[in-house]
Amino acid sequence: MADKKFRRIGVLTSGGDAPGMNAAVRSVVRTAAQNGLEIMGVFGGYRGLVDNDMKLLGSRDVSNIISMGGTMLFTDRCDEFKEEAGLQKAMKTCQENKIDGLVCIGGDGTFRGAQDLTRRGIPCIAIPGTIDNDISATDYTIGYDTAMNTVVDLVDKLRDTCESHARCNVVEVMGRNAGYIAINTGIATGAVGIAIEEFPFDADGMIEKMKELKKAKKRNFIVIVSEAFGAEFSENLAKRIDEETGIETKFARLAHVQRGGRPTLRDRELASLMGYKAVELLLEGKSNLIVNIRNEVIGCEDIEYALCYDKLCKGKIKVEDIKGFTDEQIAKMVADAEIRRQRMLSSYEIASKISI
Ligand code: ADP
């Protein structure tokens, strides 16, 4: 797949870190090396481009990182890069270091940065790395599976002690505004209630159900709440459950522990395949794409399209306000968004039906 145009490419991790980012970096470095390319590891996301903080990486420099959480390239949030002056500094750094293309691993903010660089002449391919799984153009993001397994592990522990003491534990999980972590960990831990922003949460109904279950001698109760509701919500819900059901109720915010740890098989595999695909796309002369996985197939999507589709899925844009795409593309966005919504709704409804 080698293309003479590329002699050296860069790789960076940006925005929130996610387990599996290292596996993606490793795959990018090794794929590039296999194709005779030099590869620059850029430190601290776009900050490293603005400040010219990078070093050449060989295949052996990424030995032994596939099983490590965090990111060996570090990450940062760089507001300077969002301004034209910062972006120009980044462009200059790329030119000085003879970087012909970039692989940018991160979330939607990172994709916007990749878009800006591509528009100014540095071809970029983005890889979705975030525990939140809040990138609609892909079924899974790197780090999501590990974060969910961390939650399951911790909630299982809480459940043990709830069972001993006949208690309830309200657990707030990450995911930003997306309820994916909450809904799937809620199902996997047998939660009696799951609160996510996407669908109405019936707190009264859940409390009534808990009263009935208490009468039926159920002893442990887990309620999973998405962080999307804000800081007070979970604690207030715990107080309310305690007062109205008479079940002693504790509150736990799992917070950043969800971001760390050794990546699961699924995340290592996904990251490895996506890293390979990203370099392949660059060498095919493509740019401004995010690598994705849809129905178990690794593919890619135009960043512009992916960001617009994401807004549609999240209700941030109305169909009639979508500009710059063909009617066919818009129809596909609408149909896909509905499939995504229905899948989540189905999980949400099933979770409620089986938590009795
Ligand atoms: P994530 O990539 O996880 O969504 P952020 O939103 O913090 O995380 O974005 C990561 C970085 O990407 C930011 O610190 C900034 O450098 C860059 N970035 C974010 N938004 C934009 C934007 N609109 N235009 C250009 N660069 C951006």
Tab-separated table of C-alpha atoms and ligand atoms in Angstrom:
chain	number	residue	atom	x	y	z
A	1	MET	CA	0.000	0.000	0.000
A	2	ALA	CA	3.047	2.310	-0.005
A	3	ASP	CA	2.705	5.682	-1.679
A	4	LYS	CA	5.865	7.667	-2.569
A	5	LYS	CA	4.164	10.846	-1.358
A	6	PHE	CA	4.515	9.802	2.275
A	7	ARG	CA	7.893	9.551	3.939
A	8	ARG	CA	7.049	10.507	7.485
A	9	ILE	CA	3.774	10.581	9.373
A	10	GLY	CA	2.853	11.659	12.891
A	11	VAL	CA	0.614	10.092	15.521
A	12	LEU	CA	-0.989	11.772	18.538
A	13	THR	CA	-3.532	11.062	21.270
A	14	SER	CA	-5.768	13.957	22.266
A	15	GLY	CA	-8.694	14.859	24.553
A	16	GLY	CA	-9.765	12.419	27.258
A	17	ASP	CA	-7.552	9.352	27.553
A	18	ALA	CA	-8.930	5.864	27.047
A	19	PRO	CA	-7.519	2.367	27.638
A	20	GLY	CA	-6.433	0.972	24.290
A	21	MET	CA	-4.931	4.212	22.982
A	22	ASN	CA	-1.492	2.629	23.429
A	23	ALA	CA	-2.522	-0.369	21.359
A	24	ALA	CA	-3.642	2.028	18.615
A	25	VAL	CA	-0.328	3.934	18.741
A	26	ARG	CA	1.576	0.639	18.559
A	27	SER	CA	-0.416	-0.472	15.553
A	28	VAL	CA	0.057	2.854	13.752
A	29	VAL	CA	3.829	2.810	14.409
A	30	ARG	CA	4.271	-0.778	13.304
A	31	THR	CA	2.093	-0.438	10.201
A	32	ALA	CA	3.962	2.693	9.200
A	33	ALA	CA	7.325	0.973	9.761
A	34	GLN	CA	6.216	-2.029	7.697
A	35	ASN	CA	5.551	0.374	4.845
A	36	GLY	CA	8.925	2.035	5.083
A	37	LEU	CA	7.616	5.211	6.683
A	38	GLU	CA	9.173	7.157	9.506
A	39	ILE	CA	6.841	7.933	12.338
A	40	MET	CA	6.843	10.859	14.755
A	41	GLY	CA	5.171	10.393	18.121
A	42	VAL	CA	3.662	13.765	19.043
A	43	PHE	CA	3.374	14.377	22.797
A	44	GLY	CA	0.320	15.816	24.546
A	45	GLY	CA	-2.093	15.855	21.602
A	46	TYR	CA	-2.279	19.076	19.590
A	47	ARG	CA	-0.203	20.774	22.324
A	48	GLY	CA	2.791	18.811	20.986
A	49	LEU	CA	2.213	20.211	17.502
A	50	VAL	CA	1.918	23.784	18.775
A	51	ASP	CA	5.038	23.456	20.997
A	52	ASN	CA	7.046	21.144	18.698
A	53	ASP	CA	7.241	18.340	21.250
A	54	MET	CA	7.775	15.036	19.462
A	55	LYS	CA	10.220	12.254	18.736
A	56	LEU	CA	10.798	9.594	16.119
A	57	LEU	CA	9.438	6.197	17.108
A	58	GLY	CA	10.635	2.837	15.854
A	59	SER	CA	8.852	-0.488	16.179
A	60	ARG	CA	10.783	-1.328	19.366
A	61	ASP	CA	9.732	1.956	21.013
A	62	VAL	CA	6.180	0.636	21.204
A	63	SER	CA	7.130	-2.743	22.673
A	64	ASN	CA	5.253	-3.783	25.754
A	65	ILE	CA	2.588	-1.062	25.648
A	66	ILE	CA	-0.300	-3.087	24.192
A	67	SER	CA	-1.440	-4.123	27.652
A	68	MET	CA	-1.014	-0.715	29.296
A	69	GLY	CA	-3.749	1.807	30.071
A	70	GLY	CA	-3.257	5.548	29.600
A	71	THR	CA	-1.248	6.749	26.618
A	72	MET	CA	2.531	6.726	26.203
A	73	LEU	CA	2.175	9.868	24.067
A	74	PHE	CA	0.281	11.617	26.880
A	75	THR	CA	-2.729	13.772	26.144
A	76	ASP	CA	-3.843	17.324	26.737
A	77	ARG	CA	-6.559	19.805	25.957
A	78	CYS	CA	-5.014	22.571	23.893
A	79	ASP	CA	-7.202	25.650	23.461
A	80	GLU	CA	-4.392	27.523	21.688
A	81	PHE	CA	-4.670	25.050	18.812
A	82	LYS	CA	-8.301	26.069	18.270
A	83	GLU	CA	-7.209	29.631	17.401
A	84	GLU	CA	-5.777	30.429	13.958
A	85	ALA	CA	-2.407	31.482	15.441
A	86	GLY	CA	-2.042	28.186	17.296
A	87	LEU	CA	-3.083	26.229	14.252
A	88	GLN	CA	-0.470	28.054	12.183
A	89	LYS	CA	2.192	27.138	14.752
A	90	ALA	CA	1.078	23.502	14.443
A	91	MET	CA	1.294	23.712	10.637
A	92	LYS	CA	4.799	25.182	10.883
A	93	THR	CA	5.865	22.373	13.218
A	94	CYS	CA	4.561	19.781	10.756
A	95	GLN	CA	6.464	21.455	7.907
A	96	GLU	CA	9.701	21.789	9.890
A	97	ASN	CA	9.529	18.142	10.943
A	98	LYS	CA	8.550	17.022	7.433
A	99	ILE	CA	5.327	15.413	8.639
A	100	ASP	CA	3.330	14.442	5.536
A	101	GLY	CA	0.255	13.120	7.317
A	102	LEU	CA	-1.171	12.547	10.787
A	103	VAL	CA	-3.157	9.955	12.679
A	104	CYS	CA	-5.152	11.679	15.441
A	105	ILE	CA	-6.634	9.481	18.157
A	106	GLY	CA	-9.367	11.025	20.325
A	107	GLY	CA	-12.976	12.170	20.438
A	108	ASP	CA	-15.040	14.631	18.435
A	109	GLY	CA	-12.923	17.647	19.496
A	110	THR	CA	-9.899	15.824	18.154
A	111	PHE	CA	-11.735	15.159	14.876
A	112	ARG	CA	-12.386	18.895	14.474
A	113	GLY	CA	-8.690	19.543	14.920
A	114	ALA	CA	-7.903	16.882	12.303
A	115	GLN	CA	-10.349	18.555	9.943
A	116	ASP	CA	-8.670	21.951	10.428
A	117	LEU	CA	-5.227	20.509	9.679
A	118	THR	CA	-6.449	18.592	6.628
A	119	ARG	CA	-8.029	21.775	5.241
A	120	ARG	CA	-4.678	23.527	5.574
A	121	GLY	CA	-2.760	20.821	3.780
A	122	ILE	CA	-1.772	18.145	6.315
A	123	PRO	CA	-3.826	15.020	5.520
A	124	CYS	CA	-5.282	13.553	8.710
A	125	ILE	CA	-7.051	10.338	9.586
A	126	ALA	CA	-8.807	10.184	12.962
A	127	ILE	CA	-9.387	7.188	15.215
A	128	PRO	CA	-12.205	7.244	17.801
A	129	GLY	CA	-10.651	6.847	21.246
A	130	THR	CA	-12.947	7.668	24.167
A	131	ILE	CA	-14.526	5.595	26.913
A	132	ASP	CA	-17.867	7.348	26.356
A	133	ASN	CA	-18.769	5.652	23.044
A	134	ASP	CA	-20.372	8.970	22.119
A	135	ILE	CA	-19.219	8.990	18.487
A	136	SER	CA	-22.286	8.087	16.469
A	137	ALA	CA	-20.398	7.179	13.285
A	138	THR	CA	-18.950	4.085	14.960
A	139	ASP	CA	-20.587	1.289	16.905
A	140	TYR	CA	-17.637	1.148	19.332
A	141	THR	CA	-14.894	3.520	20.408
A	142	ILE	CA	-11.537	2.471	21.855
A	143	GLY	CA	-11.712	2.346	25.662
A	144	TYR	CA	-15.461	1.841	25.964
A	145	ASP	CA	-15.271	-1.894	26.564
A	146	THR	CA	-12.555	-1.568	29.217
A	147	ALA	CA	-14.445	1.195	31.026
A	148	MET	CA	-17.600	-0.915	31.098
A	149	ASN	CA	-15.722	-3.924	32.433
A	150	THR	CA	-14.220	-1.730	35.158
A	151	VAL	CA	-17.700	-0.571	36.129
A	152	VAL	CA	-19.021	-4.131	36.175
A	153	ASP	CA	-16.141	-5.261	38.351
A	154	LEU	CA	-16.687	-2.459	40.873
A	155	VAL	CA	-20.463	-2.725	40.929
A	156	ASP	CA	-20.246	-6.494	41.482
A	157	LYS	CA	-18.256	-5.672	44.609
A	158	LEU	CA	-20.867	-3.169	45.742
A	159	ARG	CA	-23.570	-5.728	45.124
A	160	ASP	CA	-21.833	-8.231	47.422
A	161	THR	CA	-21.911	-5.817	50.306
A	162	CYS	CA	-25.452	-4.677	49.461
A	163	GLU	CA	-26.584	-8.305	49.687
A	164	SER	CA	-24.936	-8.767	53.091
A	165	HIS	CA	-26.489	-5.623	54.554
A	166	ALA	CA	-29.748	-5.466	52.569
A	167	ARG	CA	-28.813	-2.142	51.019
A	168	CYS	CA	-29.137	-0.196	47.816
A	169	ASN	CA	-26.258	1.513	46.025
A	170	VAL	CA	-26.795	4.288	43.537
A	171	VAL	CA	-23.780	4.354	41.218
A	172	GLU	CA	-22.932	7.259	38.934
A	173	VAL	CA	-20.994	6.247	35.841
A	174	MET	CA	-19.215	8.237	33.130
A	175	GLY	CA	-20.208	8.655	29.492
A	176	ARG	CA	-20.609	12.436	29.308
A	177	ASN	CA	-24.034	12.995	27.764
A	178	ALA	CA	-24.236	9.516	26.303
A	179	GLY	CA	-25.951	6.717	28.202
A	180	TYR	CA	-24.069	3.815	26.625
A	181	ILE	CA	-21.875	2.961	29.595
A	182	ALA	CA	-24.846	3.313	31.940
A	183	ILE	CA	-27.252	1.193	29.973
A	184	ASN	CA	-24.913	-1.687	29.251
A	185	THR	CA	-23.382	-1.834	32.708
A	186	GLY	CA	-26.891	-1.533	34.139
A	187	ILE	CA	-27.911	-4.629	32.214
A	188	ALA	CA	-24.705	-6.481	33.054
A	189	THR	CA	-24.963	-5.798	36.793
A	190	GLY	CA	-28.676	-6.532	37.029
A	191	ALA	CA	-29.518	-2.979	38.092
A	192	VAL	CA	-33.032	-2.371	39.352
A	193	GLY	CA	-32.999	1.020	37.649
A	194	ILE	CA	-30.987	2.787	34.941
A	195	ALA	CA	-31.166	6.542	34.459
A	196	ILE	CA	-29.893	7.893	31.148
A	197	GLU	CA	-30.645	11.195	29.481
A	198	GLU	CA	-31.812	9.694	26.199
A	199	PHE	CA	-35.095	8.295	27.534
A	200	PRO	CA	-37.442	9.380	30.352
A	201	PHE	CA	-36.493	7.965	33.746
A	202	ASP	CA	-39.430	6.873	35.888
A	203	ALA	CA	-38.073	7.336	39.422
A	204	ASP	CA	-41.539	6.876	41.000
A	205	GLY	CA	-42.065	3.597	39.149
A	206	MET	CA	-38.628	2.347	40.186
A	207	ILE	CA	-39.248	3.204	43.841
A	208	GLU	CA	-42.584	1.375	43.803
A	209	LYS	CA	-40.888	-1.625	42.226
A	210	MET	CA	-38.188	-1.570	44.903
A	211	LYS	CA	-40.820	-1.588	47.655
A	212	GLU	CA	-42.416	-4.664	46.095
A	213	LEU	CA	-39.065	-6.401	45.682
A	214	LYS	CA	-38.170	-5.640	49.286
A	215	LYS	CA	-41.414	-7.363	50.360
A	216	ALA	CA	-40.407	-10.319	48.176
A	217	LYS	CA	-37.154	-10.488	50.222
A	218	LYS	CA	-34.780	-9.047	47.625
A	219	ARG	CA	-31.759	-7.729	49.548
A	220	ASN	CA	-29.415	-6.034	47.054
A	221	PHE	CA	-30.344	-3.127	44.834
A	222	ILE	CA	-28.165	-1.414	42.277
A	223	VAL	CA	-29.222	1.764	40.466
A	224	ILE	CA	-26.970	3.014	37.661
A	225	VAL	CA	-27.095	6.707	36.766
A	226	SER	CA	-25.384	8.430	33.866
A	227	GLU	CA	-23.215	11.427	34.770
A	228	ALA	CA	-25.237	13.388	32.203
A	229	PHE	CA	-27.722	14.334	34.945
A	230	GLY	CA	-25.134	16.409	36.802
A	231	ALA	CA	-23.551	16.302	40.244
A	232	GLU	CA	-26.608	16.494	42.523
A	233	PHE	CA	-28.930	14.066	40.796
A	234	SER	CA	-27.500	10.736	41.967
A	235	GLU	CA	-27.022	11.819	45.558
A	236	ASN	CA	-30.560	13.186	45.731
A	237	LEU	CA	-31.911	10.006	44.178
A	238	ALA	CA	-30.072	7.940	46.805
A	239	LYS	CA	-31.620	10.043	49.606
A	240	ARG	CA	-35.058	9.717	48.070
A	241	ILE	CA	-34.798	5.922	47.730
A	242	ASP	CA	-33.613	5.653	51.332
A	243	GLU	CA	-36.501	7.770	52.656
A	244	GLU	CA	-39.288	6.326	50.524
A	245	THR	CA	-38.400	2.624	50.524
A	246	GLY	CA	-36.781	2.265	53.926
A	247	ILE	CA	-33.859	0.493	52.208
A	248	GLU	CA	-30.564	1.929	53.410
A	249	THR	CA	-29.071	3.540	50.311
A	250	LYS	CA	-25.471	4.551	49.604
A	251	PHE	CA	-24.109	6.613	46.755
A	252	ALA	CA	-20.912	5.988	44.765
A	253	ARG	CA	-19.379	8.059	41.986
A	254	LEU	CA	-16.904	5.828	40.160
A	255	ALA	CA	-15.292	8.801	38.389
A	256	HIS	CA	-11.859	8.558	36.754
A	257	VAL	CA	-11.107	5.005	37.788
A	258	GLN	CA	-13.198	4.232	34.682
A	259	ARG	CA	-10.562	5.856	32.493
A	260	GLY	CA	-7.636	3.699	33.601
A	261	GLY	CA	-6.546	0.108	33.696
A	262	ARG	CA	-5.367	-2.553	31.313
A	263	PRO	CA	-7.385	-2.572	28.118
A	264	THR	CA	-9.637	-5.558	27.493
A	265	LEU	CA	-9.140	-7.942	24.590
A	266	ARG	CA	-11.901	-6.162	22.706
A	267	ASP	CA	-10.243	-2.740	23.036
A	268	ARG	CA	-6.785	-4.030	22.145
A	269	GLU	CA	-8.155	-5.747	19.071
A	270	LEU	CA	-10.270	-2.777	17.987
A	271	ALA	CA	-7.359	-0.372	18.509
A	272	SER	CA	-4.964	-2.609	16.586
A	273	LEU	CA	-7.312	-2.964	13.618
A	274	MET	CA	-8.169	0.739	13.582
A	275	GLY	CA	-4.507	1.770	13.776
A	276	TYR	CA	-3.709	-0.416	10.787
A	277	LYS	CA	-6.668	0.947	8.847
A	278	ALA	CA	-5.701	4.567	9.546
A	279	VAL	CA	-2.229	4.166	8.034
A	280	GLU	CA	-3.664	2.193	5.123
A	281	LEU	CA	-6.069	5.059	4.367
A	282	LEU	CA	-3.308	7.678	4.522
A	283	LEU	CA	-1.201	5.648	2.124
A	284	GLU	CA	-4.138	5.332	-0.244
A	285	GLY	CA	-4.041	9.125	-0.417
A	286	LYS	CA	-7.184	9.566	1.657
A	287	SER	CA	-7.734	12.149	4.394
A	288	ASN	CA	-10.345	13.831	6.565
A	289	LEU	CA	-11.797	10.479	7.568
A	290	ILE	CA	-12.512	8.771	10.850
A	291	VAL	CA	-11.945	5.065	11.095
A	292	ASN	CA	-15.010	3.255	12.427
A	293	ILE	CA	-16.573	-0.131	13.045
A	294	ARG	CA	-20.121	-0.781	11.865
A	295	ASN	CA	-21.714	-4.187	12.218
A	296	GLU	CA	-18.299	-5.660	13.034
A	297	VAL	CA	-16.648	-4.313	9.855
A	298	ILE	CA	-13.774	-1.821	10.106
A	299	GLY	CA	-14.372	1.040	7.679
A	300	CYS	CA	-14.300	4.811	7.571
A	301	GLU	CA	-16.508	7.857	7.321
A	302	ASP	CA	-15.892	11.403	6.162
A	303	ILE	CA	-15.318	13.614	9.257
A	304	GLU	CA	-17.763	16.277	8.023
A	305	TYR	CA	-20.436	13.638	7.549
A	306	ALA	CA	-19.618	11.928	10.857
A	307	LEU	CA	-19.871	15.181	12.848
A	308	CYS	CA	-23.168	16.138	11.214
A	309	TYR	CA	-24.603	12.645	11.713
A	310	ASP	CA	-23.488	12.803	15.342
A	311	LYS	CA	-25.368	16.076	15.847
A	312	LEU	CA	-28.470	14.543	14.304
A	313	CYS	CA	-28.275	11.470	16.579
A	314	LYS	CA	-27.886	13.723	19.620
A	315	GLY	CA	-30.758	16.019	18.595
A	316	LYS	CA	-28.393	18.998	18.203
A	317	ILE	CA	-29.522	19.643	14.646
A	318	LYS	CA	-32.858	19.240	12.861
A	319	VAL	CA	-33.041	17.382	9.543
A	320	GLU	CA	-34.266	20.520	7.749
A	321	ASP	CA	-31.187	22.456	8.938
A	322	ILE	CA	-28.655	19.985	7.493
A	323	LYS	CA	-26.688	21.609	4.680
A	324	GLY	CA	-23.929	20.463	2.333
A	325	PHE	CA	-25.065	16.855	1.819
A	326	THR	CA	-27.097	15.164	-0.904
A	327	ASP	CA	-30.709	14.130	-0.241
A	328	GLU	CA	-29.535	10.536	-0.360
A	329	GLN	CA	-26.881	11.158	2.301
A	330	ILE	CA	-29.368	12.952	4.532
A	331	ALA	CA	-31.884	10.121	4.138
A	332	LYS	CA	-29.158	7.645	5.144
A	333	MET	CA	-28.256	9.747	8.203
A	334	VAL	CA	-31.897	9.815	9.291
A	335	ALA	CA	-32.367	6.072	8.784
A	336	ASP	CA	-29.119	5.176	10.592
A	337	ALA	CA	-29.906	7.540	13.476
A	338	GLU	CA	-33.257	5.818	13.919
A	339	ILE	CA	-31.624	2.351	13.953
A	340	ARG	CA	-29.147	3.564	16.589
A	341	ARG	CA	-31.949	5.017	18.714
A	342	GLN	CA	-34.066	1.888	18.403
A	343	ARG	CA	-31.166	-0.345	19.460
A	344	MET	CA	-30.613	1.679	22.588
A	345	LEU	CA	-34.329	1.898	23.346
A	346	SER	CA	-34.677	-1.844	22.989
A	347	SER	CA	-31.840	-2.439	25.487
A	348	TYR	CA	-33.377	0.108	27.865
A	349	GLU	CA	-36.790	-1.543	27.747
A	350	ILE	CA	-35.416	-5.055	28.143
A	351	ALA	CA	-33.285	-3.928	31.110
A	352	SER	CA	-36.391	-2.643	32.832
A	353	LYS	CA	-38.429	-5.785	32.086
A	354	ILE	CA	-35.871	-8.182	33.520
A	355	SER	CA	-35.018	-6.240	36.673
A	356	ILE	CA	-37.930	-7.570	38.729
B	1	ADP	P1	-12.132	14.911	22.624
B	1	ADP	O1	-11.232	14.794	21.446
B	1	ADP	O2	-12.009	13.746	23.561
B	1	ADP	O3	-13.551	15.258	22.241
B	1	ADP	P2	-11.693	17.694	23.367
B	1	ADP	O4	-13.052	18.163	22.984
B	1	ADP	O5	-11.099	18.250	24.608
B	1	ADP	O6	-11.595	16.111	23.529
B	1	ADP	O7	-10.718	18.013	22.134
B	1	ADP	C1	-9.366	17.651	22.168
B	1	ADP	C2	-8.546	18.731	21.532
B	1	ADP	O8	-8.919	18.884	20.160
B	1	ADP	C3	-8.730	20.132	22.127
B	1	ADP	O9	-7.948	20.336	23.262
B	1	ADP	C4	-8.289	21.015	20.978
B	1	ADP	O10	-6.885	21.081	20.920
B	1	ADP	C5	-8.804	20.248	19.761
B	1	ADP	N1	-10.129	20.765	19.370
B	1	ADP	C6	-11.288	20.636	20.044
B	1	ADP	N2	-12.296	21.284	19.417
B	1	ADP	C7	-11.753	21.842	18.326
B	1	ADP	C8	-12.268	22.661	17.266
B	1	ADP	N3	-13.552	23.012	17.222
B	1	ADP	N4	-11.409	23.042	16.297
B	1	ADP	C9	-10.124	22.669	16.336
B	1	ADP	N5	-9.582	21.916	17.303
B	1	ADP	C10	-10.360	21.505	18.283
